[in-house]
Amino acid sequence: MAKQLVRQVLVKSLASYFERRHRRERMRALQARKQDLADANLGENAGKTRGNLTVTDIAGLFGLHTRGRRFTK
């Protein structure tokens, strides 16, 4: 009984750890994408690259689909 409980706790702990890690990785990727978009459109070369930001890019920055609905998991 005790071993089974320990296994259940261990499995839940590992699942929680990997879920948090995956969320952090997705957040870092999103932050890098936002930074790249901002640099391309607001950086020193903004005049040369103006017009690269699409409606989809802007909606994605705010976590929205192009029709205004929020992304879901």
Short mmCIF file of C-alpha atoms in Angstrom, two decimals:
data_model
loop_
_atom_site.label_atom_id
_atom_site.label_comp_id
_atom_site.label_asym_id
_atom_site.label_seq_id
_atom_site.Cartn_x
_atom_site.Cartn_y
_atom_site.Cartn_z
CA MET A 1 0.00 0.00 0.00
CA ALA A 2 2.74 2.45 0.95
CA LYS A 3 4.79 1.66 -2.16
CA GLN A 4 1.76 2.26 -4.37
CA LEU A 5 1.15 5.63 -2.70
CA VAL A 6 4.81 6.60 -3.16
CA ARG A 7 4.60 5.65 -6.85
CA GLN A 8 1.44 7.71 -7.34
CA VAL A 9 3.02 10.74 -5.68
CA LEU A 10 6.20 10.30 -7.71
CA VAL A 11 4.29 10.01 -11.00
CA LYS A 12 2.20 13.09 -10.20
CA SER A 13 5.32 15.03 -9.20
CA LEU A 14 7.12 14.09 -12.41
CA ALA A 15 4.09 14.93 -14.54
CA SER A 16 3.77 18.29 -12.82
CA TYR A 17 7.48 18.99 -13.31
CA PHE A 18 7.38 18.23 -17.04
CA GLU A 19 4.20 20.25 -17.50
CA ARG A 20 5.78 23.30 -15.81
CA ARG A 21 8.96 22.82 -17.85
CA HIS A 22 6.97 22.62 -21.10
CA ARG A 23 5.07 25.80 -20.17
CA ARG A 24 8.34 27.65 -19.48
CA GLU A 25 9.79 26.52 -22.81
CA ARG A 26 6.68 27.69 -24.68
CA MET A 27 6.80 31.02 -22.84
CA ARG A 28 10.47 31.53 -23.74
CA ALA A 29 9.77 30.71 -27.39
CA LEU A 30 6.87 33.18 -27.42
CA GLN A 31 9.02 35.87 -25.79
CA ALA A 32 11.78 35.32 -28.36
CA ARG A 33 9.24 35.58 -31.21
CA LYS A 34 7.80 38.79 -29.78
CA GLN A 35 11.29 40.23 -29.37
CA ASP A 36 12.18 39.36 -32.98
CA LEU A 37 8.98 41.00 -34.23
CA ALA A 38 9.60 44.12 -32.15
CA ASP A 39 13.23 44.35 -33.30
CA ALA A 40 12.24 43.93 -36.94
CA ASN A 41 9.53 46.58 -36.78
CA LEU A 42 10.80 49.05 -34.21
CA GLY A 43 14.58 48.62 -34.31
CA GLU A 44 17.25 50.61 -36.13
CA ASN A 45 16.29 49.17 -39.50
CA ALA A 46 12.56 49.72 -39.00
CA GLY A 47 12.31 52.03 -41.99
CA LYS A 48 13.79 49.38 -44.27
CA THR A 49 11.60 46.55 -42.97
CA ARG A 50 8.34 48.43 -42.43
CA GLY A 51 5.28 46.45 -43.38
CA ASN A 52 6.52 43.05 -42.19
CA LEU A 53 4.03 42.90 -39.32
CA THR A 54 0.80 41.20 -40.39
CA VAL A 55 -2.58 41.10 -38.70
CA THR A 56 -1.82 37.51 -37.71
CA ASP A 57 1.46 38.61 -36.08
CA ILE A 58 -0.25 41.37 -34.11
CA ALA A 59 -3.08 39.06 -33.02
CA GLY A 60 -0.54 36.44 -31.97
CA LEU A 61 1.26 38.95 -29.76
CA PHE A 62 -1.95 39.32 -27.76
CA GLY A 63 -2.82 35.62 -27.77
CA LEU A 64 -5.70 36.06 -30.20
CA HIS A 65 -6.76 34.44 -33.44
CA THR A 66 -7.19 36.89 -36.31
CA ARG A 67 -10.94 36.85 -35.60
CA GLY A 68 -10.45 38.08 -32.03
CA ARG A 69 -10.89 34.79 -30.17
CA ARG A 70 -8.34 33.69 -27.58
CA PHE A 71 -6.10 30.70 -28.26
CA THR A 72 -6.89 27.64 -26.19
CA LYS A 73 -4.61 24.85 -25.07
#
